[in-house]
């Protein structure tokens, strides 16, 4: 699990990143990136809507897997950004390796790695 200092916790911040941030999409995973005003560590949020799975267990599994990918790459990710990862339909069926590849590809596309 990501340490608290790396998490976007306020819902209004997540909405702001989704509205104003640059968006990238790969397969059924979307990434929104917004530059912070103060250059501090990048912060992350993971959004898994009910349309992905009605079971909270499945949604939480996706969040944990994505958080693990970011935790392994936390030192490589550029600092000073707010990042929201949003999952779409079909994400619940992805294997851990496939999810890892998609997220890394999105980060490279966004210029974060």
Short mmCIF file of C-alpha atoms in Angstrom, two decimals, residues 15-23 32-35:
data_model
loop_
_atom_site.label_atom_id
_atom_site.label_comp_id
_atom_site.label_asym_id
_atom_site.label_seq_id
_atom_site.Cartn_x
_atom_site.Cartn_y
_atom_site.Cartn_z
CA UNK A 15 -12.00 16.02 -9.42
CA UNK A 16 -9.63 18.91 -10.17
CA UNK A 17 -7.02 16.54 -11.64
CA UNK A 18 -9.70 14.79 -13.73
CA UNK A 19 -11.03 18.12 -15.05
CA UNK A 20 -7.82 20.05 -15.68
CA UNK A 21 -5.17 17.38 -16.08
CA UNK A 22 -3.70 15.90 -19.25
CA UNK A 23 -5.33 12.58 -20.04
CA UNK A 32 -4.87 12.05 -15.59
CA UNK A 33 -1.81 14.14 -14.73
CA UNK A 34 -1.75 17.67 -13.30
CA UNK A 35 1.35 19.63 -12.31
#
